[in-house]
Tab-separated table of C-alpha atoms in Angstrom:
chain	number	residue	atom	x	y	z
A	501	UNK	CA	-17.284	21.501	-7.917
A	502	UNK	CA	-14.892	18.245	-7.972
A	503	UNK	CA	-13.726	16.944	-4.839
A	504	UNK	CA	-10.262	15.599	-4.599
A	505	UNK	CA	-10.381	11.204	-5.851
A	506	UNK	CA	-9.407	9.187	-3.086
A	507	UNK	CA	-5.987	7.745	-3.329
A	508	UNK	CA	-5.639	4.414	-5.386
A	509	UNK	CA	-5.963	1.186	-3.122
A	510	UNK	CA	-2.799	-0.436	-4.131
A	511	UNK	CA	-0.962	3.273	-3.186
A	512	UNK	CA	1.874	0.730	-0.451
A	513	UNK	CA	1.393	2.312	3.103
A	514	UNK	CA	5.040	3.881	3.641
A	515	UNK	CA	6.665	4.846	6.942
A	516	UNK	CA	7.190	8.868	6.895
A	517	UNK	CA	9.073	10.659	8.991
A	518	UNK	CA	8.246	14.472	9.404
A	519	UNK	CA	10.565	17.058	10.269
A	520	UNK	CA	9.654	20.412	12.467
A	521	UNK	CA	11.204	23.116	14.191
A	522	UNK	CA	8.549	25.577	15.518
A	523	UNK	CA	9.255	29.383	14.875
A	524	UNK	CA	5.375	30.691	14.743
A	525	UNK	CA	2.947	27.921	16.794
A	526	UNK	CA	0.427	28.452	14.716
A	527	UNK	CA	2.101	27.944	10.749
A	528	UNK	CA	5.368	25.403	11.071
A	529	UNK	CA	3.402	23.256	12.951
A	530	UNK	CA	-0.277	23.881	11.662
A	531	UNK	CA	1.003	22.659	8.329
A	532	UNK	CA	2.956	19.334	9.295
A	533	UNK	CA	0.568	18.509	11.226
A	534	UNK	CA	-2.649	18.750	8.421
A	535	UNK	CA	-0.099	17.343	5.709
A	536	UNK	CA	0.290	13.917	8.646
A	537	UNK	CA	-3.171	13.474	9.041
A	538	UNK	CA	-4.159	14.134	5.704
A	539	UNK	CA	-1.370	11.815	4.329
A	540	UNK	CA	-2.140	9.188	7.418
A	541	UNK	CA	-5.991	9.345	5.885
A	542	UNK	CA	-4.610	7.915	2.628
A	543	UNK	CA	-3.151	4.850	4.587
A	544	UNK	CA	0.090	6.170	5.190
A	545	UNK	CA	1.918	6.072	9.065
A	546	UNK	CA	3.863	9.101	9.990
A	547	UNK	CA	5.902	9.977	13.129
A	548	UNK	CA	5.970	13.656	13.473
A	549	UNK	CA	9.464	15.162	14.939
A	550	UNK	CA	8.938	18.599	16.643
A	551	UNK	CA	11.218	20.396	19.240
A	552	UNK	CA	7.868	22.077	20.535
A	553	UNK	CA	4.650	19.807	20.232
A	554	UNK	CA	2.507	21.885	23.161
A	555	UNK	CA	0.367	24.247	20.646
A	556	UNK	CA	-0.863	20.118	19.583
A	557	UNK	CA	-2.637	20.306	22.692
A	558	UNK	CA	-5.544	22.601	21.171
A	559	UNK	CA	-4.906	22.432	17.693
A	560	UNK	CA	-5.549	18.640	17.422
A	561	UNK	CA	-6.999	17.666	20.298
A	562	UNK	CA	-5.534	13.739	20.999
A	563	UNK	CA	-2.480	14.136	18.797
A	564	UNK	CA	0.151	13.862	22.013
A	565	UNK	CA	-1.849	11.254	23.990
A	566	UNK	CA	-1.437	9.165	20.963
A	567	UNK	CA	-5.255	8.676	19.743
A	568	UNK	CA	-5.196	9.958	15.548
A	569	UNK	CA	-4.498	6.858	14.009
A	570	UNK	CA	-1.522	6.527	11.756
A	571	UNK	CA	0.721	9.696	13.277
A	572	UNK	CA	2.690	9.206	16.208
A	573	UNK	CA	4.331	12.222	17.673
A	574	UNK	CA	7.472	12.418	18.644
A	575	UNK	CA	9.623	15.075	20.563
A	576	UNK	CA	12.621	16.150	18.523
A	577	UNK	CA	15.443	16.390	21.493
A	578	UNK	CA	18.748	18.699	21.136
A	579	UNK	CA	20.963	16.567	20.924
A	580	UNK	CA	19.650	13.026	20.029
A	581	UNK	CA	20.742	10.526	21.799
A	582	UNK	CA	21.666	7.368	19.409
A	583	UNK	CA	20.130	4.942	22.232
A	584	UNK	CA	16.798	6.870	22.049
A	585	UNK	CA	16.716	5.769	18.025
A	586	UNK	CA	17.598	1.589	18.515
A	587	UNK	CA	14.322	0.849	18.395
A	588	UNK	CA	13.039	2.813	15.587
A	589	UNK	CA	12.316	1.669	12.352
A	590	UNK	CA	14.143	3.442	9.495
A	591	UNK	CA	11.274	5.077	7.622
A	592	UNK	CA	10.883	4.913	3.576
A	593	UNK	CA	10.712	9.103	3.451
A	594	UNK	CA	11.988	11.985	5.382
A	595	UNK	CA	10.365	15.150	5.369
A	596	UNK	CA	12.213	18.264	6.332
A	597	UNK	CA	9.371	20.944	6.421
A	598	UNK	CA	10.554	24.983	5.537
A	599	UNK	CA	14.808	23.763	5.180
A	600	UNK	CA	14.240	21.424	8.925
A	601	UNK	CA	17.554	20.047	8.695
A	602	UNK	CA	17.312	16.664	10.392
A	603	UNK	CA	19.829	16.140	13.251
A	604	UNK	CA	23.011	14.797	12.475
A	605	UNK	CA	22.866	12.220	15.073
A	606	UNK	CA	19.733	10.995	13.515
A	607	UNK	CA	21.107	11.120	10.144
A	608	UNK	CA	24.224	9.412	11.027
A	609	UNK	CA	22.239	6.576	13.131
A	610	UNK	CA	19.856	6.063	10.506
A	611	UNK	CA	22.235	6.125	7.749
A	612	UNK	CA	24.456	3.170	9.558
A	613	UNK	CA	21.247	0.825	9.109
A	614	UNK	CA	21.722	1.299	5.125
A	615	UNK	CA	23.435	-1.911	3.595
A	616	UNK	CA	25.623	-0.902	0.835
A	617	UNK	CA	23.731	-0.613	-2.115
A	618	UNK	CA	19.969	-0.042	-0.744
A	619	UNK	CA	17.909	3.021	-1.309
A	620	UNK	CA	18.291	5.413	1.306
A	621	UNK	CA	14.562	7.297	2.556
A	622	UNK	CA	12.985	9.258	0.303
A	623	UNK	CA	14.060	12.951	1.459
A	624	UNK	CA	11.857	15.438	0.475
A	625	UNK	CA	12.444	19.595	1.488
A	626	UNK	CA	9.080	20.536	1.681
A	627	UNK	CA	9.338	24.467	0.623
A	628	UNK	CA	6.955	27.391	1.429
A	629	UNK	CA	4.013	28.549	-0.243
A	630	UNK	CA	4.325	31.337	-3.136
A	631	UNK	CA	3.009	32.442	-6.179
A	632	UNK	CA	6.357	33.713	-7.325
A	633	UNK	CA	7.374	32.845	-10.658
A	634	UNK	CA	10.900	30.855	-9.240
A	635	UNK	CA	8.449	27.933	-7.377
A	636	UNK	CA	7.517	26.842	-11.072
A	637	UNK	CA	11.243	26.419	-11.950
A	638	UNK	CA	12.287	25.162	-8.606
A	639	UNK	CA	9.980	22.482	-7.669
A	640	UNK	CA	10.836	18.507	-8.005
A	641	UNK	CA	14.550	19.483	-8.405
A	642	UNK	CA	17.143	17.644	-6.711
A	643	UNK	CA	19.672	18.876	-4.337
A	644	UNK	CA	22.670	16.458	-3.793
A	645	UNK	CA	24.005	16.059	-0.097
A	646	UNK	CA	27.957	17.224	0.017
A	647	UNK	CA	28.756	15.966	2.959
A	648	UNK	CA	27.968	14.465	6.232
A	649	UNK	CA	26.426	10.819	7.267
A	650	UNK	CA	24.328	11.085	4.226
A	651	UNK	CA	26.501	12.256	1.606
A	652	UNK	CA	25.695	10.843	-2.080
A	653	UNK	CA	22.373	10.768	-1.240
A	654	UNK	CA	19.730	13.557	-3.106
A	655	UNK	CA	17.308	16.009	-1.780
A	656	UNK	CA	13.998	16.847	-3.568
A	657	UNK	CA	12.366	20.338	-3.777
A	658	UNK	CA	9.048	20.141	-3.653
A	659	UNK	CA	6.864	23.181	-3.742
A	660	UNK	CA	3.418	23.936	-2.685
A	661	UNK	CA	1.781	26.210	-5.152
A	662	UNK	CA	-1.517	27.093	-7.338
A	663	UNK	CA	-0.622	26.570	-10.336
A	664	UNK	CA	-0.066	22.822	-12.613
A	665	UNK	CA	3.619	23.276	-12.370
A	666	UNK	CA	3.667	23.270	-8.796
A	667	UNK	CA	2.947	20.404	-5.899
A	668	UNK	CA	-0.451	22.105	-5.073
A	669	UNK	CA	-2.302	22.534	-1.667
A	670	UNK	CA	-3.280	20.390	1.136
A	671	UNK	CA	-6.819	19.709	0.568
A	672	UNK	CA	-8.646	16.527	2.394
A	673	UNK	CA	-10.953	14.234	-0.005
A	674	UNK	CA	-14.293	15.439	2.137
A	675	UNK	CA	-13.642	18.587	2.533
A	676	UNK	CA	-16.352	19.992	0.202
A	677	UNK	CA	-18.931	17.361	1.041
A	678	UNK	CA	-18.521	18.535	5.154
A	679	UNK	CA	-18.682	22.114	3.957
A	680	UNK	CA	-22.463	21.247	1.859
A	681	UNK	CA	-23.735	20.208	4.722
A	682	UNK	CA	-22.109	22.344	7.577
A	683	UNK	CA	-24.970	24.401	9.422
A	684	UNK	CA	-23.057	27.818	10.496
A	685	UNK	CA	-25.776	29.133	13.069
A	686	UNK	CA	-25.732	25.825	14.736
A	687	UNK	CA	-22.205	25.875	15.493
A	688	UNK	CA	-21.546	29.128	16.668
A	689	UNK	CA	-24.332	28.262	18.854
A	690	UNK	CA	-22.917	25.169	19.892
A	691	UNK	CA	-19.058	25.726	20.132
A	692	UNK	CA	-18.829	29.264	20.591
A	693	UNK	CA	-21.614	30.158	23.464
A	694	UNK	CA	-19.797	33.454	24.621
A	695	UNK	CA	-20.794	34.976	21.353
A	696	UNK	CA	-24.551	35.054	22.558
A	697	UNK	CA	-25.278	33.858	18.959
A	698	UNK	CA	-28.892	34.260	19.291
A	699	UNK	CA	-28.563	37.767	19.474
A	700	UNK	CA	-26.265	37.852	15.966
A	701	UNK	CA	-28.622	39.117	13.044
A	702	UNK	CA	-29.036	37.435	10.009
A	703	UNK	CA	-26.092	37.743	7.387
A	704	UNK	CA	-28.414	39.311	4.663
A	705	UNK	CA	-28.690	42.178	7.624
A	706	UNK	CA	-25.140	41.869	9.235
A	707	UNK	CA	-22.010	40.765	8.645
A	708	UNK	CA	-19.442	38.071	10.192
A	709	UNK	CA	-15.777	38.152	10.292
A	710	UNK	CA	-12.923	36.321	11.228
A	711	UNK	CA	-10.002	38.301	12.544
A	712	UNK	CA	-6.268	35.952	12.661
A	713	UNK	CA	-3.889	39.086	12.389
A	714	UNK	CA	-0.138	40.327	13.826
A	715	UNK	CA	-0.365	43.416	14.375
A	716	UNK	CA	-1.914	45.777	11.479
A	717	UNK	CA	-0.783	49.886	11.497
A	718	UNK	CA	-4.121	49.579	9.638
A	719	UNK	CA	-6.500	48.324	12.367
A	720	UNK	CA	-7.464	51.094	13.910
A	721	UNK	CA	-8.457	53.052	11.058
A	722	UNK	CA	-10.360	49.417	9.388
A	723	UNK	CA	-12.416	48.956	12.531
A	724	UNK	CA	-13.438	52.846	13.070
A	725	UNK	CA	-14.215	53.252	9.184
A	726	UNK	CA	-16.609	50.034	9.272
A	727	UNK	CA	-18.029	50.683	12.086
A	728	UNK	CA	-19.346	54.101	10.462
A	729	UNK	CA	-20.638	51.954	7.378
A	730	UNK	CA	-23.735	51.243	9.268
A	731	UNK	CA	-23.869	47.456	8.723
A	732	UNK	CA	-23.322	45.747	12.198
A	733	UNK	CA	-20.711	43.023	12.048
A	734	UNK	CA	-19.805	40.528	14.279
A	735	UNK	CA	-15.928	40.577	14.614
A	736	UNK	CA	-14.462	37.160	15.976
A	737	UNK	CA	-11.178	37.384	16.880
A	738	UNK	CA	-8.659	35.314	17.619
A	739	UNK	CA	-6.615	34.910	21.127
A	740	UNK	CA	-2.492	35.769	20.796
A	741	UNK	CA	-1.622	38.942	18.731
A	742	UNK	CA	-4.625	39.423	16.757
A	743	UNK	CA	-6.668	39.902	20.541
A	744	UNK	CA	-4.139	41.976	22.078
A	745	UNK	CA	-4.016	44.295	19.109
A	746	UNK	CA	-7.856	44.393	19.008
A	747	UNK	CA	-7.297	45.590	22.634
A	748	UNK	CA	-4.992	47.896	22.370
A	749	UNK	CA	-7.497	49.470	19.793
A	750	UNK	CA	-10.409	49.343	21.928
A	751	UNK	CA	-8.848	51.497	24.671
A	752	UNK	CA	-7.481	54.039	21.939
A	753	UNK	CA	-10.967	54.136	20.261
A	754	UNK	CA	-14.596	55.381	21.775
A	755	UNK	CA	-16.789	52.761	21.741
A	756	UNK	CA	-18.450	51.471	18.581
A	757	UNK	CA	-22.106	51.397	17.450
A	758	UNK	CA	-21.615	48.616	14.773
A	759	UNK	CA	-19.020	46.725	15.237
A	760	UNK	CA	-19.001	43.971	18.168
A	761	UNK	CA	-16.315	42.293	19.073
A	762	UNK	CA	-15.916	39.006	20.503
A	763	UNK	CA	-12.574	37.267	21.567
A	764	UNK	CA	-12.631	34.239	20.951
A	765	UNK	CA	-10.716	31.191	22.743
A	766	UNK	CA	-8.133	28.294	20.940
A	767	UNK	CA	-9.777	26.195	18.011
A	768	UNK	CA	-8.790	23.284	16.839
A	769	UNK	CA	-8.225	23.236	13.208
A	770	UNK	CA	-11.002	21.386	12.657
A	771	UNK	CA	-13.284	24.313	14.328
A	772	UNK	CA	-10.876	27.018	13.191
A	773	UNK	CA	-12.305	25.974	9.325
A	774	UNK	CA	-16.067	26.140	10.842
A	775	UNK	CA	-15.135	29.692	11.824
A	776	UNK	CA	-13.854	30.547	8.493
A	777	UNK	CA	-17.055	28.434	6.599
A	778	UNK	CA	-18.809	30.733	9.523
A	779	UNK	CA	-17.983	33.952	7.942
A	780	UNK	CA	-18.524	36.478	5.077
A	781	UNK	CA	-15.392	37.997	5.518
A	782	UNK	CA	-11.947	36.802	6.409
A	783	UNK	CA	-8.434	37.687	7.481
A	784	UNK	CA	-6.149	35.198	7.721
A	785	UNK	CA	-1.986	35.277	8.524
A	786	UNK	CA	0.974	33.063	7.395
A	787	UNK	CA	0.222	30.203	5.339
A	788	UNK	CA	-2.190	27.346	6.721
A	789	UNK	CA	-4.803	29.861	7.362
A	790	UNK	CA	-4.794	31.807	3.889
A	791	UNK	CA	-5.255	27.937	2.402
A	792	UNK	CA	-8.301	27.503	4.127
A	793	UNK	CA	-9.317	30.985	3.463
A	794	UNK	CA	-9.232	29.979	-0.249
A	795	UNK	CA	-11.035	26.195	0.479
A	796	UNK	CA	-13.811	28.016	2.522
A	797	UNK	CA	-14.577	30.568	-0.596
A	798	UNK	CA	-14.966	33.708	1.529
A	799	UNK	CA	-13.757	37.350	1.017
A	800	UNK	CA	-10.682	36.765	2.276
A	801	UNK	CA	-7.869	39.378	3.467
A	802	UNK	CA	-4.027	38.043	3.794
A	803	UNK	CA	-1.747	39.456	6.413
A	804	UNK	CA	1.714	37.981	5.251
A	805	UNK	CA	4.379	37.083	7.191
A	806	UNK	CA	7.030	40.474	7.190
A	807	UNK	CA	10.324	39.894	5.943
A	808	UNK	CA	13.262	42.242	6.896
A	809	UNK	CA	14.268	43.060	3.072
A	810	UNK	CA	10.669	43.399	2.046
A	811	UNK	CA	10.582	40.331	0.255
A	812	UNK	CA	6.963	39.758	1.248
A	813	UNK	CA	5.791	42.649	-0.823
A	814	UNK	CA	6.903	40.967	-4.369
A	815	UNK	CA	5.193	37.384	-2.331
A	816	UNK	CA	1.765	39.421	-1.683
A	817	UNK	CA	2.346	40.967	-5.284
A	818	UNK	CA	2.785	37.523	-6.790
A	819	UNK	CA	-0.231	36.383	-4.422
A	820	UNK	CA	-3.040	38.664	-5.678
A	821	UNK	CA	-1.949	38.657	-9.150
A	822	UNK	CA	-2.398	35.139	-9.243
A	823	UNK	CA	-5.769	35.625	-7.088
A	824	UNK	CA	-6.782	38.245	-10.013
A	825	UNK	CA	-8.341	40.380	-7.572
A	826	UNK	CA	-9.961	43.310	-7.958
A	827	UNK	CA	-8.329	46.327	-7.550
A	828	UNK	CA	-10.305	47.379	-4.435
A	829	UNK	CA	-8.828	44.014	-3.016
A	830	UNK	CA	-5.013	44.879	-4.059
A	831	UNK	CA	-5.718	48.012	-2.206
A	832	UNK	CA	-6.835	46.757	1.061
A	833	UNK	CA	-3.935	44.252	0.850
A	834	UNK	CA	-1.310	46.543	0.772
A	835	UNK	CA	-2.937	49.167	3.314
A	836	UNK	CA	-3.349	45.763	5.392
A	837	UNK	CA	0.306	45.054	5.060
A	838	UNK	CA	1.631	48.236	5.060
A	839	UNK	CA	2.951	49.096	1.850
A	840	UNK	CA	1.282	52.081	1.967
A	841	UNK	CA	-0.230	54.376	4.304
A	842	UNK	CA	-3.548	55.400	3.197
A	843	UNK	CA	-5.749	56.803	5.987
A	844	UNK	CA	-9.196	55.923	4.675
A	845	UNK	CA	-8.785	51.893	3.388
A	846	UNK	CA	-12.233	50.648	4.570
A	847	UNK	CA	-13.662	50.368	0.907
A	848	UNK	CA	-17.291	49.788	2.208
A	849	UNK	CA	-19.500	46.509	2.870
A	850	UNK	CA	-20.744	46.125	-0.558
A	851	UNK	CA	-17.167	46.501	-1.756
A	852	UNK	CA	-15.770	43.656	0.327
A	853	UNK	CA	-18.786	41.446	-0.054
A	854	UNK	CA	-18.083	41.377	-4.151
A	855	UNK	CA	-14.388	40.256	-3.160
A	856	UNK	CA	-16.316	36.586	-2.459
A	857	UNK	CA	-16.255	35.683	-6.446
A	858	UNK	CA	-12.674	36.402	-6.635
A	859	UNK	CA	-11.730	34.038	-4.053
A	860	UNK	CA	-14.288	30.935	-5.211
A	861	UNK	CA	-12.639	31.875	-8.769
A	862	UNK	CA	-9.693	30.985	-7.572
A	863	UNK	CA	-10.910	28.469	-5.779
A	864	UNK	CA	-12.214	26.320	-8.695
A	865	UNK	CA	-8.901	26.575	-10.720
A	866	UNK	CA	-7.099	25.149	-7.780
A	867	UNK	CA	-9.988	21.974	-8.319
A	868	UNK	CA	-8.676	21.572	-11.457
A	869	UNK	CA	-5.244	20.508	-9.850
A	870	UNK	CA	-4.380	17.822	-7.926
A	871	UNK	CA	-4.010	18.003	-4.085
A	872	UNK	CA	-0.630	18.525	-2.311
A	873	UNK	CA	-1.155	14.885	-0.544
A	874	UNK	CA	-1.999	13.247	-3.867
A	875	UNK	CA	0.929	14.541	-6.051
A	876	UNK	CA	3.649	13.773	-3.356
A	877	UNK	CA	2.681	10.313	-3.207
A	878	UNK	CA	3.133	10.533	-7.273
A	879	UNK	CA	6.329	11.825	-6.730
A	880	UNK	CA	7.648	9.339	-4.290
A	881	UNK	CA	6.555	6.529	-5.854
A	882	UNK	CA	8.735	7.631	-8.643
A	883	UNK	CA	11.501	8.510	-6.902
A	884	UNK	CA	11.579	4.356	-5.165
């Protein structure tokens, strides 16, 4: 297994701003705020814009008080006030994360500081993650800017993906050398002491798995059906939606002989990839999560993000075709996601613990790529 090289010494250390409006707490923000500290790790400084910075608090522990070097972040106001932006530097990039649309106050103040002739920033739309056939096309074009403070200037498309024609996935230069040597018993033990981890069983006797959910038709039906298979499993669940569905199950359902469930409180991210190192089985939502899903290596299970026109279903088609998962795995999926309605989807322990050498399949071809960190410095430095 190749770990990702670190980034060249004479890569310049560029000012970035980062652009981000929170819709889900947990995704927006989960992935601008990995992409600045992986980015800051390469020697780069980044100021982080976001209307809603609070979920920081537990996900990255230090991050408002100021103490990861390199990212500074910032609240995004509505409006901006020119006065608050006097004493900022212009940066060299901007990055609008998921179509962010920087202000137009900060545009226009920015843009004033431009002599006539200079290269504007960098501006890069950082896109969503898909294995649909139109990211290949779309990625590294430009979109020009029609109108406003910053009109004649170009956009850049640049896509996230799996594939060589694509910008790749966030993946930090350690990662696999911190996963060789990561001890799972100790730190459950250690960080998670409700679990009474003393008392879990072994994993060649048991089984351990990660719940981070909405709110699956399927649930009930998963957890009853498993809990018949006679293998105990240790279910640890995530707080928000994924605990208050577990609950709402739980008072529907008698109690269960084999499946025990433990709620688990915030993680960092840091501690939310020891959970998913921690287990032999895991379901992930959105888009940061099913990333480190893939890095950990695990049977994984993706609950995507529901669009109104069912556009998710051709995304989750696109998804496990590229996965080339078995078709016990395609299965699952869809009862997960609800494109269909079977009543019996729990395909059995043995089943789900072959899913494994799908995902560190997968996992290898994405070695074979470069990082998302890695190829948009690449691009920029092209683009200046």
């Amino acid at each position: 297994m190749q770990a990702t090289p670190p980034t060249p010494p004479d890569t310049p250390a560029l000012l970035w701003d980062v652009f981000c409006r929170v819709v889900d707490n947990f995704g927006d923000i989960g992935v601008c705020w990995r992409l600045c500290r992986n980015l800051a790790a390469r020697g780069q400084r980044l100021r982080l814009w976001v209307d809603d910075p609070s979920a920081l608090a537990w996900m990255a522990p230090g991050a408002l008080e100021g103490r990861v070097p390199g990212v500074q972040v910032l609240h995004w106001p509505t409006p901006f006030h020119h006065a608050d932006l006097e004493a900022l530097a212009l940066a060299d990039m901007w990055i609008e994360a998921f179509g962010t649309d920087p202000a137009p106050e900060f545009v226009q103040t920015m843009a004033a500081r431009i002599p006539p002739g200079a290269q504007p920033p960098v501006w890069i739309n950082l896109e969503y993650l898909s294995a649909e056939p139109y990211v290949e096309r779309s990625h590294g074009l430009p979109s020009p800017v029609l109108s406003g403070a910053a009109r004649g200037w170009t956009k850049w498309f640049f896509y996230p993906g799996f594939t060589p024609a694509t910008g790749g996935l966030l993946r930090e230069p350690d990662l696999f050398q911190r996963q060789a040597v990561f001890d799972s018993n100790a730190w459950l033990a250690r960080h998670l002491p409700s679990l009474h981890t003393t008392a879990l069983e072994p994993l060649e006797q048991a089984a351990r798995v990660s719940l981070f959910c909405y709110e699956p038709k399927a649930l009930p039906d998963v957890l009853r059906q498993a809990d018949q298979d006679r293998t105990a499993s240790d279910w640890l669940v995530t707080p928000g939606r994924a605990a208050r569905a577990v609950a709402a199950v739980q008072q529907s359902l008698p109690p269960f002989a084999n499946c025990h469930l433990h709620t688990l409180p915030q993680l960092s991210q840091v501690d939310y990839d020891h959970l998913l190192w921690s287990c032999d089985l895991n379901f992930v939502r959105g888009e940061d999560s099913l990333v480190r899903a893939l890095w950990a290596g695990k049977a994984l299970v993706w609950h995507i993000y529901p669009q109104d026109d069912n556009a998710h279903h051709a995304k989750l088609e696109a998804f496990l075709d590229w996965l080339q998962a078995p078709e016990s795995l395609r299965r699952f999926h869809r009862t997960w996601n609800g494109l269909d309605a079977r009543n019996e989807p729990w395909p059995g322990w043995d089943e789900v613990r072959s899913w494994g050498g799908c995902v560190q399949a997968a996992r290898q071809r994405l070695l074979d790529l470069d990082d998302l960190s890695s190829q948009l410095l690449g691009f920029v430095a092209k683009k200046r």
